[in-house]
């Protein structure tokens, strides 16, 4: 997920300075909580270009508050170092040039301690800013502050997925923590949930925060469809593997087949066969693959090939939203502390829509009708990633629950696998 | 354009063997007609991986008839060489492995003369096949034959665009022919054509040939929109260039900006500044850029950046189809022999929808609702290119007029420029 | 071989204009003779960056005479096209910029016929130049003319080796000609020829033409050594292969082992196993490997690994020259028309020193003591290739016999294989 | 420098266990002393493939003692982790496979503390081994122990040069320490020291430790030559730059010119122009370039181009050794703690031969006559780097003084710049 952000107006009941500060501190604390198991050395790594060092995440989210709130609004604020603006800008060209992304793991300074100092410095600035702001000022700052918090929550998820990747490639197979991962005992039968067609309203509308790519809310024409009651499991995906799925070109999109050959893929990311059994690298170290848990860390290509093999398809993002909008927002989220998708509970309804794994849809990531880029540096990039990516829905076991909504649109290129990505099947009714 | 093909049933009035043969020979002759200006040396080149040598095109389209008609249906048919199946298969994995595409320009044999012999051999086979087939057999063969002819027409367009590329990179700037290109004298004023929203039927339905990706015909929900009366011109695009458009990152999609930087783009493909004036390589050699003619050989990224700069957007493919369906299928096609897009005539209506340049839409290339891959080798790949590409509509000056329909969907990756690609603007009403 | 050239003074008895013209025409004719079996298509190919299209060779050697003789010395001479200077310059920066070498195979014009016209144009110019030059002028021109002829002879060898490469990668495995290659019936026993140490004179000194890198003649200190009576054969090299030589890292130089792994080498270039038997692509098409013939198309790395495996070493270039200087200049040369190395005749002496295959020595290509770069564009580059290359000695089956001398130093990077390269063993006495 | 090692027999007076232990502990302590200024984060970096993380160096040198002494000779010795053998093997194929070198910076575990524990574990093992070994055993172990210490000294130099590189690419330009670097006040005039030609003995012979590539001692034939009294200075090199040296292709070796263009070189490594003045990154941070100090961090290509520009040449390694063998082994070494080359003192003789910067010679790195690879894993690679590299002589400001000898041969590829590399001129007498 490129972290595309927006200043959606929050027109609801205003929050007090104290409430804002409390929310701010909760989010900031949650970020640092994720880092507690790390050694200093772990903060530095960038094992591939798509991931960032934990240290960089910690600094970048602080840079966001500094750049869009403290520098313009807190008189006398000074950054600890003039080069931080350059080092910790991700891709905001309107702010200025950026340190080359794939090289984020090649520099050792500022040290981790200095980055924590930077965080404290920004936190202190935020306390001051909220203190000195009158009611009008608070109303002006609130959207950007809330945006900054949602931005930091997105990076909480990335801290988890990136540290997972960085540790997993180490031949020592270090674990992030030793927390046991609940294993399944059965897979609920797959049922097909029927939905009628017709004109349906899609996208966010309301007074709470949402990213601008979730709107405007608009009418979409759906055809009758059926959607699977749960995610595809590891056990089911192993059937595809056993049937030679990775070796049958006619199951694959052309770009997918090229990728499979070029990368030598023959299993999901993090899987490893040991003495004839599939194991998988988790945040709790190497574990035998749980056949009842949802398959994760598969690309769009693999999801599409599996669906093709089953004679089904992936849902569109509109179908997914239609299915999910009446379901409770429950599942395995970041707050569980497990950071691993869990088997479906088998409660008889439409399950696992939220949390566990982001679900690939067959929808390319595009602008909703009527979408207009917001002016200004913060909103400069609202649409700039709307090409070459596919939409994923529903959040994952690394997503903060409070960060998620039914209308939330995540997006990644079809070859990406290092996020917690899985899928469920759909078909025409 | 990857040439994705289909055996759409042609349920209309049956054609006789003589009629089929006549149509076959017309298409085959038209292909060879395109090669008349070429030197033997020109047939061999593959100046980048996306283009193919003319010789390869000539052989591959013959291989198609051989593979899907002669080998299965003409008793005793033998290919001139057992390796042709390998050399001239493009991407049909069900048929067998293929010679590595980017190396098509590295082999000198079979010679051009041998490839023409191969064509004659296949043509003779086709004559025999049509002669010996009874009515039932003809009905069985007809869809594949018609498909093969449409397939060959697609390669006619590629022969033109690929030879243009191959000649253009030569520092001698050789021309394909010396035909003069009509220049414009004025650009008609840009007008905005209004269309109402509502449910609209999109896609092909009928008894004539169409590719399977044009169907099934289905309902789509349109919002009110306006579409430009003509294509964006070179003159207008030069204003974008003069305003520094290639250097302003906030105008570009993120992937587009990366491409601009990596490729060093500062003008459309084939443009070259000579003594302060922009010239462009054409099939008739270097020419001063005609400010009244439509801009061509721009990527999706450039089209999108220009639209962004103008505060407009590109149309969706549904909007384009809605606009075009009542317009006459006229414009500059392959049959003109000019192979260059021409200025809008300025007749007061919606112009240049067909021919001249393929028009980028903002629609990613995806399956229409209800689309199902057809079984069998010919139809094996109906959907295999439905990712990472954008839809273009309307045909170009290199497209045979008889090959085109309103519902025709072309598709290319957003960075592609070597086809005759341009665009028109749209906006919400 | 990068073709490094020199204007060594030829102080010997002067040649008449008629004699010079006759020699010129002989060499030019021999070049064109090599092209007789080619189809137009064959002239165009550049199947890897190290090889050049035959057409380019034909033009470049003419460009040499044009640039260094006709333009400066023939009043009124004009080149057929102003861009030829750019297109056919190889690497003479003092003359001007050059068309990008790896793209020589991407352009179709000038056509082969136009290049032959260019040759005829230059030939006519040379006739005129020799006619109008008086005795003094002839003496001034002669060194450059003789240099140009030696330069063209080097390109004769490259025409052979490059067309071999270009044809060999074609899956149709086309042959250049159908000339039978004599096969051996026995391999003469390997004997070790003893040479004493001491100070020995090395390098060229005399009145005939030699490249400047062959001089100055100087003293070198040799230690007693033994050198093998003949080249290593295919049969012997197959023993190395059978012993797993390509898979034993401790036999290889570090860079060699990296290359073996990266390239997947498991046999000499052009070898191919068919039904358990090794075949090899030759100028006469695919042939079973002749165990009695010298191994060819091996890199320095392979030669060194083989020697290591046998407990021997390669000779130094001084040892090779010491061994060869009293041997007659006989062997299989270009004039044989076979273009393939032949088995040792087994005449009891030191065999195969000249012709057949260039012999890798363990000497890096460096300046002889006292070597000084010659001033001027022709001699500009005398030493510019003296790094990262190894010396080969003795000529090959593609070298014109009249082009060779005992002191001749050829040089290639250690990974190169597409020349006719082989080796003989040596050891300390 | 690839660290090629050897078990040269040390036939001199035997050292006692106590003496060996003392020497061992001195070297080990010196290594750790170099790391004192580092933050944990600094230990992890690998900013390009040629450098290794400090942490890796610390572990690898311990692995050497573990692998070649403790595992074979200390009963009951166990490594802290079975994967260390894989992670910390550099290139000893006979020991087993190795972790991919360019990925050494992508792993965070074992942590720095764990690596120091590993060192302590090995040190304890060495104490035990020396305690339990009787006289015969000590004599057996001594060569490998001494080799291991020389190996560790080589890595001391690499720790310095690698950490310099890793810190220098950081936009914050962090310094390793704050030690002031003495600046020069004048450059002694360049004088030419004459040496006679004749047969001269080259290479090591004696009872102390030397690497096997320094022998066997042998006769070499030298011609009369002159060698510069001091190194080329920054001031002199800036004259070359001011004369456009980096832009004149005729000054450069062909491979050098290609490298200059591909890398965009226009100054030595670590130089940076600030407001019209050249600064250079040092271990003490950014400093203005000292015109009197020797130029450092230049490739062989730059040294050769400069010499060409001056009408001189680089010395051969034999000439260098002949010049240096009667000079005292003094200069700026690692022990100075400055880690930066200093201006020539101007004492009137032949200066700066030892320490300060390694001096490029024009000699490719090859085997001395009679060199034979030693059997066994430690000596497995004695000659495996003898291709594609040039010899450098004399040590640098990062070389421990006790590690150096007149006959010491260092070697690097001609494009390498990150070591302390400079040069002096020579010419034929």
mmCIF file of N, CA and C in Angstrom, chain B residues 237-289:
data_model
loop_
_atom_site.group_PDB
_atom_site.id
_atom_site.type_symbol
_atom_site.label_atom_id
_atom_site.label_comp_id
_atom_site.label_asym_id
_atom_site.label_seq_id
_atom_site.Cartn_x
_atom_site.Cartn_y
_atom_site.Cartn_z
ATOM 1 N N UNK B 237 -0.826 20.199 -27.393
ATOM 2 C CA UNK B 237 0.135 19.466 -26.572
ATOM 3 C C UNK B 237 1.440 20.253 -26.425
ATOM 4 N N UNK B 238 1.785 21.008 -27.452
ATOM 5 C CA UNK B 238 2.990 21.839 -27.337
ATOM 6 C C UNK B 238 2.812 22.932 -26.290
ATOM 7 N N UNK B 239 1.581 23.369 -26.065
ATOM 8 C CA UNK B 239 1.352 24.325 -24.979
ATOM 9 C C UNK B 239 1.655 23.692 -23.623
ATOM 10 N N UNK B 240 1.248 22.449 -23.498
ATOM 11 C CA UNK B 240 1.567 21.702 -22.267
ATOM 12 C C UNK B 240 3.081 21.603 -22.088
ATOM 13 N N UNK B 241 3.765 21.294 -23.177
ATOM 14 C CA UNK B 241 5.221 21.192 -23.116
ATOM 15 C C UNK B 241 5.833 22.546 -22.771
ATOM 16 N N UNK B 242 5.323 23.599 -23.395
ATOM 17 C CA UNK B 242 5.872 24.935 -23.155
ATOM 18 C C UNK B 242 5.633 25.369 -21.712
ATOM 19 N N UNK B 243 4.556 24.861 -21.128
ATOM 20 C CA UNK B 243 4.257 25.211 -19.732
ATOM 21 C C UNK B 243 5.076 24.364 -18.760
ATOM 22 N N UNK B 244 5.984 23.559 -19.295
ATOM 23 C CA UNK B 244 6.839 22.740 -18.424
ATOM 24 C C UNK B 244 6.186 21.472 -17.957
ATOM 25 N N UNK B 245 5.171 21.034 -18.657
ATOM 26 C CA UNK B 245 4.386 19.892 -18.208
ATOM 27 C C UNK B 245 5.202 18.644 -17.904
ATOM 28 N N UNK B 246 6.241 18.388 -18.677
ATOM 29 C CA UNK B 246 7.050 17.180 -18.430
ATOM 30 C C UNK B 246 7.913 17.311 -17.171
ATOM 31 N N UNK B 247 7.918 18.488 -16.566
ATOM 32 C CA UNK B 247 8.771 18.690 -15.396
ATOM 33 C C UNK B 247 8.024 18.963 -14.112
ATOM 34 N N UNK B 248 6.706 18.841 -14.126
ATOM 35 C CA UNK B 248 5.899 19.166 -12.943
ATOM 36 C C UNK B 248 5.342 17.876 -12.359
ATOM 37 N N UNK B 249 5.948 17.344 -11.303
ATOM 38 C CA UNK B 249 5.559 16.010 -10.842
ATOM 39 C C UNK B 249 4.102 15.921 -10.406
ATOM 40 N N UNK B 250 3.544 17.029 -9.922
ATOM 41 C CA UNK B 250 2.178 16.940 -9.390
ATOM 42 C C UNK B 250 1.137 16.736 -10.482
ATOM 43 N N UNK B 251 1.518 16.852 -11.737
ATOM 44 C CA UNK B 251 0.562 16.585 -12.817
ATOM 45 C C UNK B 251 0.466 15.106 -13.143
ATOM 46 N N UNK B 252 1.394 14.319 -12.654
ATOM 47 C CA UNK B 252 1.556 12.958 -13.167
ATOM 48 C C UNK B 252 1.127 11.901 -12.168
ATOM 49 N N UNK B 253 0.640 10.791 -12.703
ATOM 50 C CA UNK B 253 0.517 9.589 -11.906
ATOM 51 C C UNK B 253 1.906 9.204 -11.404
ATOM 52 N N UNK B 254 1.967 8.571 -10.251
ATOM 53 C CA UNK B 254 3.261 8.230 -9.671
ATOM 54 C C UNK B 254 4.079 7.345 -10.622
ATOM 55 N N UNK B 255 3.464 6.306 -11.174
ATOM 56 C CA UNK B 255 4.178 5.450 -12.125
ATOM 57 C C UNK B 255 4.564 6.224 -13.382
ATOM 58 N N UNK B 256 3.751 7.185 -13.747
ATOM 59 C CA UNK B 256 4.051 7.995 -14.918
ATOM 60 C C UNK B 256 5.267 8.867 -14.686
ATOM 61 N N UNK B 257 5.328 9.475 -13.530
ATOM 62 C CA UNK B 257 6.475 10.334 -13.225
ATOM 63 C C UNK B 257 7.762 9.521 -13.194
ATOM 64 N N UNK B 258 7.685 8.334 -12.593
ATOM 65 C CA UNK B 258 8.855 7.447 -12.584
ATOM 66 C C UNK B 258 9.298 7.130 -14.011
ATOM 67 N N UNK B 259 8.336 6.894 -14.882
ATOM 68 C CA UNK B 259 8.662 6.567 -16.269
ATOM 69 C C UNK B 259 9.270 7.761 -16.993
ATOM 70 N N UNK B 260 8.677 8.938 -16.790
ATOM 71 C CA UNK B 260 9.215 10.149 -17.417
ATOM 72 C C UNK B 260 10.680 10.340 -17.042
ATOM 73 N N UNK B 261 10.990 10.160 -15.763
ATOM 74 C CA UNK B 261 12.364 10.342 -15.296
ATOM 75 C C UNK B 261 13.281 9.252 -15.846
ATOM 76 N N UNK B 262 12.804 8.012 -15.779
ATOM 77 C CA UNK B 262 13.664 6.894 -16.188
ATOM 78 C C UNK B 262 13.945 6.933 -17.688
ATOM 79 N N UNK B 263 12.954 7.334 -18.468
ATOM 80 C CA UNK B 263 13.104 7.316 -19.927
ATOM 81 C C UNK B 263 13.580 8.660 -20.468
ATOM 82 N N UNK B 264 13.579 9.668 -19.628
ATOM 83 C CA UNK B 264 13.995 10.986 -20.113
ATOM 84 C C UNK B 264 13.023 11.589 -21.115
ATOM 85 N N UNK B 265 11.748 11.274 -20.981
ATOM 86 C CA UNK B 265 10.759 11.803 -21.926
ATOM 87 C C UNK B 265 10.606 13.320 -21.782
ATOM 88 N N UNK B 266 10.583 14.009 -22.885
ATOM 89 C CA UNK B 266 10.239 15.427 -22.862
ATOM 90 C C UNK B 266 9.386 15.819 -24.063
ATOM 91 N N UNK B 267 8.897 14.819 -24.772
ATOM 92 C CA UNK B 267 8.053 15.056 -25.951
ATOM 93 C C UNK B 267 7.463 13.703 -26.336
ATOM 94 N N UNK B 268 6.446 13.705 -27.203
ATOM 95 C CA UNK B 268 5.941 12.416 -27.692
ATOM 96 C C UNK B 268 7.029 11.626 -28.415
ATOM 97 N N UNK B 269 6.821 10.342 -28.509
ATOM 98 C CA UNK B 269 7.734 9.495 -29.279
ATOM 99 C C UNK B 269 7.828 10.005 -30.707
ATOM 100 N N UNK B 270 9.020 9.930 -31.278
ATOM 101 C CA UNK B 270 9.288 10.290 -32.677
ATOM 102 C C UNK B 270 9.488 11.793 -32.873
ATOM 103 N N UNK B 271 9.296 12.584 -31.817
ATOM 104 C CA UNK B 271 9.541 14.017 -31.962
ATOM 105 C C UNK B 271 11.027 14.311 -31.789
ATOM 106 N N UNK B 272 11.487 15.339 -32.489
ATOM 107 C CA UNK B 272 12.900 15.694 -32.447
ATOM 108 C C UNK B 272 13.006 17.181 -32.723
ATOM 109 N N UNK B 273 13.723 17.879 -31.866
ATOM 110 C CA UNK B 273 13.833 19.331 -32.054
ATOM 111 C C UNK B 273 15.027 19.619 -32.950
ATOM 112 N N UNK B 274 14.794 20.319 -34.032
ATOM 113 C CA UNK B 274 15.864 20.684 -34.956
ATOM 114 C C UNK B 274 15.852 22.207 -35.085
ATOM 115 N N UNK B 275 16.935 22.817 -34.663
ATOM 116 C CA UNK B 275 17.042 24.283 -34.749
ATOM 117 C C UNK B 275 15.808 24.973 -34.175
ATOM 118 N N UNK B 276 15.363 24.517 -33.032
ATOM 119 C CA UNK B 276 14.272 25.197 -32.352
ATOM 120 C C UNK B 276 12.883 24.812 -32.819
ATOM 121 N N UNK B 277 12.794 23.952 -33.809
ATOM 122 C CA UNK B 277 11.476 23.544 -34.318
ATOM 123 C C UNK B 277 11.289 22.042 -34.094
ATOM 124 N N UNK B 278 10.068 21.676 -33.712
ATOM 125 C CA UNK B 278 9.792 20.251 -33.517
ATOM 126 C C UNK B 278 9.481 19.586 -34.851
ATOM 127 N N UNK B 279 10.217 18.507 -35.110
ATOM 128 C CA UNK B 279 9.966 17.641 -36.248
ATOM 129 C C UNK B 279 9.513 16.292 -35.709
ATOM 130 N N UNK B 280 8.926 15.522 -36.617
ATOM 131 C CA UNK B 280 8.457 14.210 -36.191
ATOM 132 C C UNK B 280 8.739 13.196 -37.294
ATOM 133 N N UNK B 281 9.173 12.025 -36.861
ATOM 134 C CA UNK B 281 9.402 10.942 -37.826
ATOM 135 C C UNK B 281 8.043 10.369 -38.236
ATOM 136 N N UNK B 282 7.792 10.298 -39.542
ATOM 137 C CA UNK B 282 6.550 9.716 -40.060
ATOM 138 C C UNK B 282 6.901 8.600 -41.047
ATOM 139 N N UNK B 283 5.887 7.920 -41.556
ATOM 140 C CA UNK B 283 6.146 6.908 -42.574
ATOM 141 C C UNK B 283 6.673 7.564 -43.854
ATOM 142 N N UNK B 284 6.507 8.857 -43.963
ATOM 143 C CA UNK B 284 7.052 9.615 -45.097
ATOM 144 C C UNK B 284 8.306 10.384 -44.702
ATOM 145 N N UNK B 285 8.980 9.938 -43.672
ATOM 146 C CA UNK B 285 10.221 10.588 -43.249
ATOM 147 C C UNK B 285 9.972 11.725 -42.275
ATOM 148 N N UNK B 286 11.024 12.475 -41.999
ATOM 149 C CA UNK B 286 10.927 13.561 -41.027
ATOM 150 C C UNK B 286 10.075 14.692 -41.592
ATOM 151 N N UNK B 287 9.159 15.194 -40.767
ATOM 152 C CA UNK B 287 8.254 16.279 -41.158
ATOM 153 C C UNK B 287 8.158 17.268 -40.005
ATOM 154 N N UNK B 288 7.962 18.545 -40.298
ATOM 155 C CA UNK B 288 7.674 19.467 -39.202
ATOM 156 C C UNK B 288 6.354 19.057 -38.545
ATOM 157 N N UNK B 289 6.279 19.187 -37.241
ATOM 158 C CA UNK B 289 5.056 18.829 -36.537
ATOM 159 C C UNK B 289 3.915 19.728 -37.007
#
